[in-house]
Structures are given as C-alpha cells and as structure tokens.
Short mmCIF file of N, CA, C and O in Angstrom, two decimals:
data_model
loop_
_atom_site.label_atom_id
_atom_site.label_comp_id
_atom_site.label_asym_id
_atom_site.label_seq_id
_atom_site.Cartn_x
_atom_site.Cartn_y
_atom_site.Cartn_z
N MET A 203 -9.94 -28.92 -65.26
CA MET A 203 -11.25 -29.27 -65.75
C MET A 203 -11.48 -28.63 -67.13
O MET A 203 -12.22 -27.67 -67.25
N PRO A 204 -10.84 -29.16 -68.14
CA PRO A 204 -10.94 -28.56 -69.47
C PRO A 204 -12.34 -28.59 -70.08
O PRO A 204 -12.62 -27.87 -71.02
N TYR A 205 -13.21 -29.41 -69.55
CA TYR A 205 -14.57 -29.53 -70.07
C TYR A 205 -15.51 -28.49 -69.48
O TYR A 205 -16.68 -28.43 -69.85
N MET A 206 -15.02 -27.64 -68.57
CA MET A 206 -15.87 -26.64 -67.93
C MET A 206 -15.30 -25.24 -68.16
O MET A 206 -14.09 -25.05 -68.11
N ASP A 207 -16.21 -24.29 -68.39
CA ASP A 207 -15.76 -22.90 -68.50
C ASP A 207 -15.67 -22.32 -67.09
O ASP A 207 -16.09 -22.95 -66.11
N VAL A 208 -15.11 -21.14 -66.97
CA VAL A 208 -14.88 -20.53 -65.66
C VAL A 208 -16.19 -20.35 -64.89
O VAL A 208 -16.26 -20.66 -63.69
N ALA A 209 -17.23 -19.88 -65.55
CA ALA A 209 -18.52 -19.68 -64.87
C ALA A 209 -19.04 -21.00 -64.30
O ALA A 209 -19.56 -21.03 -63.17
N SER A 210 -18.90 -22.08 -65.05
CA SER A 210 -19.37 -23.39 -64.57
C SER A 210 -18.55 -23.88 -63.38
O SER A 210 -19.09 -24.48 -62.46
N ILE A 211 -17.26 -23.63 -63.40
CA ILE A 211 -16.41 -24.02 -62.27
C ILE A 211 -16.84 -23.26 -61.02
O ILE A 211 -17.00 -23.84 -59.94
N LEU A 212 -17.05 -21.95 -61.15
CA LEU A 212 -17.48 -21.15 -60.00
C LEU A 212 -18.85 -21.59 -59.51
O LEU A 212 -19.08 -21.69 -58.30
N ASP A 213 -19.76 -21.89 -60.43
CA ASP A 213 -21.08 -22.40 -60.04
C ASP A 213 -20.95 -23.72 -59.30
O ASP A 213 -21.66 -23.97 -58.32
N GLY A 214 -20.05 -24.57 -59.77
CA GLY A 214 -19.83 -25.86 -59.10
C GLY A 214 -19.32 -25.68 -57.68
O GLY A 214 -19.78 -26.37 -56.75
N PHE A 215 -18.37 -24.77 -57.48
CA PHE A 215 -17.88 -24.51 -56.12
C PHE A 215 -18.98 -23.96 -55.23
O PHE A 215 -19.08 -24.31 -54.04
N GLU A 216 -19.83 -23.09 -55.77
CA GLU A 216 -20.95 -22.55 -54.99
C GLU A 216 -21.92 -23.65 -54.60
O GLU A 216 -22.39 -23.71 -53.46
N ALA A 217 -22.22 -24.56 -55.52
CA ALA A 217 -23.12 -25.68 -55.22
C ALA A 217 -22.49 -26.59 -54.15
O ALA A 217 -23.19 -27.05 -53.23
N TYR A 218 -21.22 -26.83 -54.27
CA TYR A 218 -20.48 -27.63 -53.28
C TYR A 218 -20.58 -27.00 -51.90
O TYR A 218 -20.89 -27.66 -50.90
N ASN A 219 -20.36 -25.69 -51.81
CA ASN A 219 -20.43 -24.99 -50.53
C ASN A 219 -21.85 -24.98 -49.98
O ASN A 219 -22.05 -25.10 -48.76
N ARG A 220 -22.86 -24.85 -50.85
CA ARG A 220 -24.26 -24.92 -50.37
C ARG A 220 -24.55 -26.30 -49.79
O ARG A 220 -25.22 -26.42 -48.76
N ALA A 221 -24.04 -27.35 -50.43
CA ALA A 221 -24.26 -28.71 -49.93
C ALA A 221 -23.58 -28.90 -48.57
O ALA A 221 -24.15 -29.54 -47.67
N ILE A 222 -22.40 -28.35 -48.40
CA ILE A 222 -21.70 -28.45 -47.11
C ILE A 222 -22.50 -27.71 -46.03
O ILE A 222 -22.67 -28.23 -44.92
N ARG A 223 -22.99 -26.52 -46.35
CA ARG A 223 -23.79 -25.77 -45.38
C ARG A 223 -25.06 -26.54 -45.00
O ARG A 223 -25.42 -26.61 -43.83
N ALA A 224 -25.72 -27.12 -45.98
CA ALA A 224 -26.94 -27.89 -45.72
C ALA A 224 -26.63 -29.10 -44.84
O ALA A 224 -27.38 -29.40 -43.90
N ALA A 225 -25.53 -29.78 -45.13
CA ALA A 225 -25.15 -30.94 -44.32
C ALA A 225 -24.84 -30.53 -42.88
O ALA A 225 -25.21 -31.23 -41.93
N ALA A 226 -24.18 -29.39 -42.71
CA ALA A 226 -23.87 -28.92 -41.35
C ALA A 226 -25.15 -28.61 -40.59
O ALA A 226 -25.28 -28.95 -39.42
N ILE A 227 -26.11 -27.99 -41.27
CA ILE A 227 -27.40 -27.69 -40.62
C ILE A 227 -28.11 -28.98 -40.25
O ILE A 227 -28.60 -29.14 -39.14
N ASP A 228 -28.16 -29.92 -41.19
CA ASP A 228 -28.86 -31.18 -40.97
C ASP A 228 -28.25 -32.01 -39.85
O ASP A 228 -28.97 -32.73 -39.14
N THR A 229 -26.95 -31.95 -39.68
CA THR A 229 -26.27 -32.80 -38.71
C THR A 229 -25.88 -32.09 -37.42
O THR A 229 -25.46 -32.74 -36.47
N GLY A 230 -25.98 -30.75 -37.42
CA GLY A 230 -25.54 -30.00 -36.26
C GLY A 230 -24.03 -29.84 -36.19
O GLY A 230 -23.49 -29.45 -35.15
N ALA A 231 -23.35 -30.12 -37.28
CA ALA A 231 -21.88 -29.97 -37.31
C ALA A 231 -21.51 -28.49 -37.22
O ALA A 231 -22.25 -27.62 -37.65
N ILE A 232 -20.37 -28.23 -36.64
CA ILE A 232 -19.85 -26.87 -36.57
C ILE A 232 -19.31 -26.51 -37.94
O ILE A 232 -18.49 -27.23 -38.50
N LEU A 233 -19.76 -25.38 -38.47
CA LEU A 233 -19.31 -24.92 -39.78
C LEU A 233 -18.56 -23.61 -39.59
O LEU A 233 -19.08 -22.66 -39.01
N VAL A 234 -17.34 -23.58 -40.06
CA VAL A 234 -16.55 -22.36 -40.02
C VAL A 234 -16.72 -21.67 -41.38
O VAL A 234 -16.33 -22.22 -42.41
N GLU A 235 -17.32 -20.50 -41.35
CA GLU A 235 -17.54 -19.74 -42.58
C GLU A 235 -16.24 -19.06 -43.02
O GLU A 235 -15.25 -19.08 -42.31
N GLY A 236 -16.28 -18.42 -44.18
CA GLY A 236 -15.14 -17.65 -44.65
C GLY A 236 -14.24 -18.41 -45.59
O GLY A 236 -13.03 -18.17 -45.64
N GLU A 237 -14.83 -19.30 -46.37
CA GLU A 237 -14.04 -20.14 -47.26
C GLU A 237 -13.25 -19.35 -48.31
O GLU A 237 -12.32 -19.87 -48.91
N ASN A 238 -13.59 -18.09 -48.51
CA ASN A 238 -12.88 -17.28 -49.50
C ASN A 238 -11.88 -16.31 -48.88
O ASN A 238 -11.39 -15.41 -49.56
N GLU A 239 -11.56 -16.50 -47.61
CA GLU A 239 -10.66 -15.57 -46.93
C GLU A 239 -9.18 -15.78 -47.24
O GLU A 239 -8.39 -14.86 -47.11
N VAL A 240 -8.79 -16.99 -47.61
CA VAL A 240 -7.39 -17.23 -47.93
C VAL A 240 -7.07 -16.45 -49.21
O VAL A 240 -7.78 -16.58 -50.20
N PRO A 241 -6.02 -15.64 -49.20
CA PRO A 241 -5.70 -14.86 -50.39
C PRO A 241 -5.49 -15.76 -51.62
O PRO A 241 -4.80 -16.78 -51.55
N ALA A 242 -6.11 -15.38 -52.71
CA ALA A 242 -6.04 -16.17 -53.95
C ALA A 242 -4.81 -15.77 -54.76
O ALA A 242 -4.90 -15.08 -55.77
N ASP A 243 -3.64 -16.19 -54.27
CA ASP A 243 -2.40 -15.87 -54.97
C ASP A 243 -1.45 -17.05 -54.90
O ASP A 243 -1.72 -18.04 -54.22
N GLU A 244 -0.33 -16.94 -55.61
CA GLU A 244 0.60 -18.07 -55.68
C GLU A 244 1.32 -18.33 -54.36
O GLU A 244 1.87 -19.41 -54.17
N ALA A 245 1.31 -17.38 -53.46
CA ALA A 245 1.93 -17.62 -52.15
C ALA A 245 1.08 -18.58 -51.31
O ALA A 245 1.60 -19.28 -50.45
N HIS A 246 -0.23 -18.62 -51.58
CA HIS A 246 -1.14 -19.42 -50.77
C HIS A 246 -1.72 -20.64 -51.50
O HIS A 246 -2.21 -21.56 -50.86
N PHE A 247 -1.67 -20.62 -52.84
CA PHE A 247 -2.22 -21.73 -53.62
C PHE A 247 -1.19 -22.24 -54.61
O PHE A 247 -0.56 -21.46 -55.34
N ALA A 248 -1.05 -23.56 -54.67
CA ALA A 248 -0.17 -24.20 -55.65
C ALA A 248 -0.87 -24.31 -57.00
O ALA A 248 -0.22 -24.33 -58.04
N ASP A 249 -2.19 -24.41 -56.97
CA ASP A 249 -3.02 -24.44 -58.18
C ASP A 249 -4.38 -23.87 -57.80
O ASP A 249 -4.47 -23.13 -56.83
N SER A 250 -5.43 -24.24 -58.47
CA SER A 250 -6.73 -23.62 -58.20
C SER A 250 -7.36 -24.07 -56.88
O SER A 250 -8.29 -23.43 -56.39
N VAL A 251 -6.89 -25.17 -56.29
CA VAL A 251 -7.50 -25.65 -55.03
C VAL A 251 -6.49 -26.10 -53.98
O VAL A 251 -6.85 -26.17 -52.80
N GLN A 252 -5.27 -26.42 -54.35
CA GLN A 252 -4.30 -26.97 -53.41
C GLN A 252 -3.51 -25.84 -52.74
O GLN A 252 -2.94 -24.99 -53.41
N PHE A 253 -3.48 -25.87 -51.40
CA PHE A 253 -2.74 -24.87 -50.65
C PHE A 253 -1.23 -25.12 -50.72
O PHE A 253 -0.78 -26.25 -50.75
N THR A 254 -0.48 -24.04 -50.66
CA THR A 254 0.95 -24.11 -50.38
C THR A 254 1.09 -24.24 -48.86
O THR A 254 0.08 -24.21 -48.13
N ASP A 255 2.31 -24.33 -48.36
CA ASP A 255 2.50 -24.36 -46.91
C ASP A 255 1.91 -23.11 -46.26
O ASP A 255 1.26 -23.18 -45.21
N GLU A 256 2.13 -21.95 -46.88
CA GLU A 256 1.59 -20.69 -46.33
C GLU A 256 0.07 -20.71 -46.37
O GLU A 256 -0.59 -20.24 -45.44
N GLY A 257 -0.50 -21.24 -47.42
CA GLY A 257 -1.96 -21.36 -47.50
C GLY A 257 -2.51 -22.27 -46.41
O GLY A 257 -3.55 -22.00 -45.83
N CYS A 258 -1.79 -23.35 -46.13
CA CYS A 258 -2.19 -24.26 -45.05
C CYS A 258 -2.17 -23.54 -43.71
O CYS A 258 -3.08 -23.71 -42.89
N ARG A 259 -1.12 -22.75 -43.47
CA ARG A 259 -1.05 -21.99 -42.22
C ARG A 259 -2.22 -21.02 -42.11
O ARG A 259 -2.85 -20.91 -41.06
N TRP A 260 -2.51 -20.31 -43.20
CA TRP A 260 -3.60 -19.35 -43.21
C TRP A 260 -4.94 -20.07 -42.92
O TRP A 260 -5.74 -19.61 -42.11
N GLN A 261 -5.14 -21.20 -43.59
CA GLN A 261 -6.39 -21.96 -43.41
C GLN A 261 -6.49 -22.48 -41.98
O GLN A 261 -7.57 -22.40 -41.37
N ALA A 262 -5.42 -22.98 -41.43
CA ALA A 262 -5.44 -23.48 -40.05
C ALA A 262 -5.79 -22.37 -39.07
O ALA A 262 -6.60 -22.56 -38.15
N GLN A 263 -5.21 -21.19 -39.27
CA GLN A 263 -5.52 -20.06 -38.39
C GLN A 263 -6.98 -19.64 -38.53
O GLN A 263 -7.64 -19.31 -37.55
N ARG A 264 -7.50 -19.67 -39.76
CA ARG A 264 -8.90 -19.32 -40.00
C ARG A 264 -9.85 -20.29 -39.29
O ARG A 264 -10.80 -19.88 -38.62
N ILE A 265 -9.54 -21.57 -39.40
CA ILE A 265 -10.38 -22.58 -38.75
C ILE A 265 -10.29 -22.44 -37.23
O ILE A 265 -11.31 -22.50 -36.53
N LEU A 266 -9.10 -22.24 -36.71
CA LEU A 266 -8.94 -22.07 -35.26
C LEU A 266 -9.74 -20.87 -34.76
O LEU A 266 -10.45 -20.97 -33.75
N ARG A 267 -9.65 -19.73 -35.46
CA ARG A 267 -10.44 -18.56 -35.07
C ARG A 267 -11.94 -18.87 -35.09
O ARG A 267 -12.67 -18.49 -34.18
N GLY A 268 -12.37 -19.55 -36.13
CA GLY A 268 -13.78 -19.90 -36.23
C GLY A 268 -14.23 -20.79 -35.09
O GLY A 268 -15.32 -20.59 -34.52
N LEU A 269 -13.43 -21.76 -34.73
CA LEU A 269 -13.78 -22.65 -33.62
C LEU A 269 -13.76 -21.90 -32.29
O LEU A 269 -14.63 -22.10 -31.44
N GLU A 270 -12.76 -21.05 -32.10
CA GLU A 270 -12.67 -20.28 -30.85
C GLU A 270 -13.89 -19.41 -30.64
O GLU A 270 -14.28 -19.14 -29.50
N HIS A 271 -14.53 -18.96 -31.72
CA HIS A 271 -15.70 -18.08 -31.61
C HIS A 271 -17.02 -18.83 -31.75
O HIS A 271 -18.07 -18.21 -31.78
N SER A 272 -16.96 -20.13 -31.81
CA SER A 272 -18.16 -20.94 -31.98
C SER A 272 -18.73 -21.36 -30.62
O SER A 272 -18.09 -22.10 -29.89
N PRO A 273 -19.95 -20.92 -30.28
CA PRO A 273 -20.56 -21.37 -29.03
C PRO A 273 -20.68 -22.90 -28.97
O PRO A 273 -20.46 -23.49 -27.91
N ALA A 274 -20.99 -23.53 -30.08
CA ALA A 274 -21.13 -24.99 -30.08
C ALA A 274 -19.80 -25.66 -29.74
O ALA A 274 -19.76 -26.66 -29.01
N PHE A 275 -18.69 -25.11 -30.23
CA PHE A 275 -17.37 -25.67 -29.91
C PHE A 275 -17.05 -25.44 -28.45
O PHE A 275 -16.57 -26.33 -27.76
N GLN A 276 -17.32 -24.24 -27.95
CA GLN A 276 -17.05 -23.92 -26.55
C GLN A 276 -17.87 -24.83 -25.63
O GLN A 276 -17.40 -25.24 -24.57
N ASN A 277 -19.09 -25.17 -26.02
CA ASN A 277 -19.95 -26.05 -25.20
C ASN A 277 -19.36 -27.44 -25.06
O ASN A 277 -19.67 -28.13 -24.09
N LEU A 278 -18.53 -27.86 -26.00
CA LEU A 278 -17.89 -29.17 -25.89
C LEU A 278 -16.98 -29.25 -24.65
O LEU A 278 -16.77 -30.33 -24.11
N PHE A 279 -16.47 -28.10 -24.22
CA PHE A 279 -15.55 -28.06 -23.09
C PHE A 279 -16.24 -27.72 -21.78
O PHE A 279 -15.63 -27.76 -20.72
N ALA A 280 -17.50 -27.37 -21.86
CA ALA A 280 -18.24 -26.96 -20.66
C ALA A 280 -18.95 -28.14 -20.00
O ALA A 280 -19.57 -27.98 -18.97
N ARG A 281 -18.83 -29.29 -20.57
CA ARG A 281 -19.54 -30.47 -20.03
C ARG A 281 -18.86 -31.01 -18.83
O ARG A 281 -17.76 -31.05 -18.59
#
C-alpha cells in the first residue's frame, strides 16, 4: 500500500477489527479475540498479512483454543 503511511495502515487495521467486532455483536457470531497473538516475524508471516505454514498452524491453534473456551460454541453441542 504505497499510498498509505504506517500510521494509516495501522489505523485501517484497527478500523477493520472494530467493524468485525461490531458485526459479531450485531449477529451473535462467535468472535475469537487475540488477533495480535501470532508472532510478527518471518517464521509466521510471508508478508504483512499472509501467513506462512507455521503462521497458519499458530492461527489454527489460536482459533481452536478460543472456540474451546467459548460458551456459545459449547452450547452448539449441548442441544
């Protein structure tokens, strides 16, 4: 994104995450927090947003942990 400075890119990601949170609240979707938990290094990212295979594994484990601890997800199996 050569037309944006670093601060604008970070602001854009924050706005994007706020919109996702708002949509989850509005729809009742399960939201797994912790979007910044994947280590920001070349082992986990191929570029500024694309995961490497290791990044994909880390993200999958993060999502699984989030779902395992989500009462709303657990309620799907209690029916």
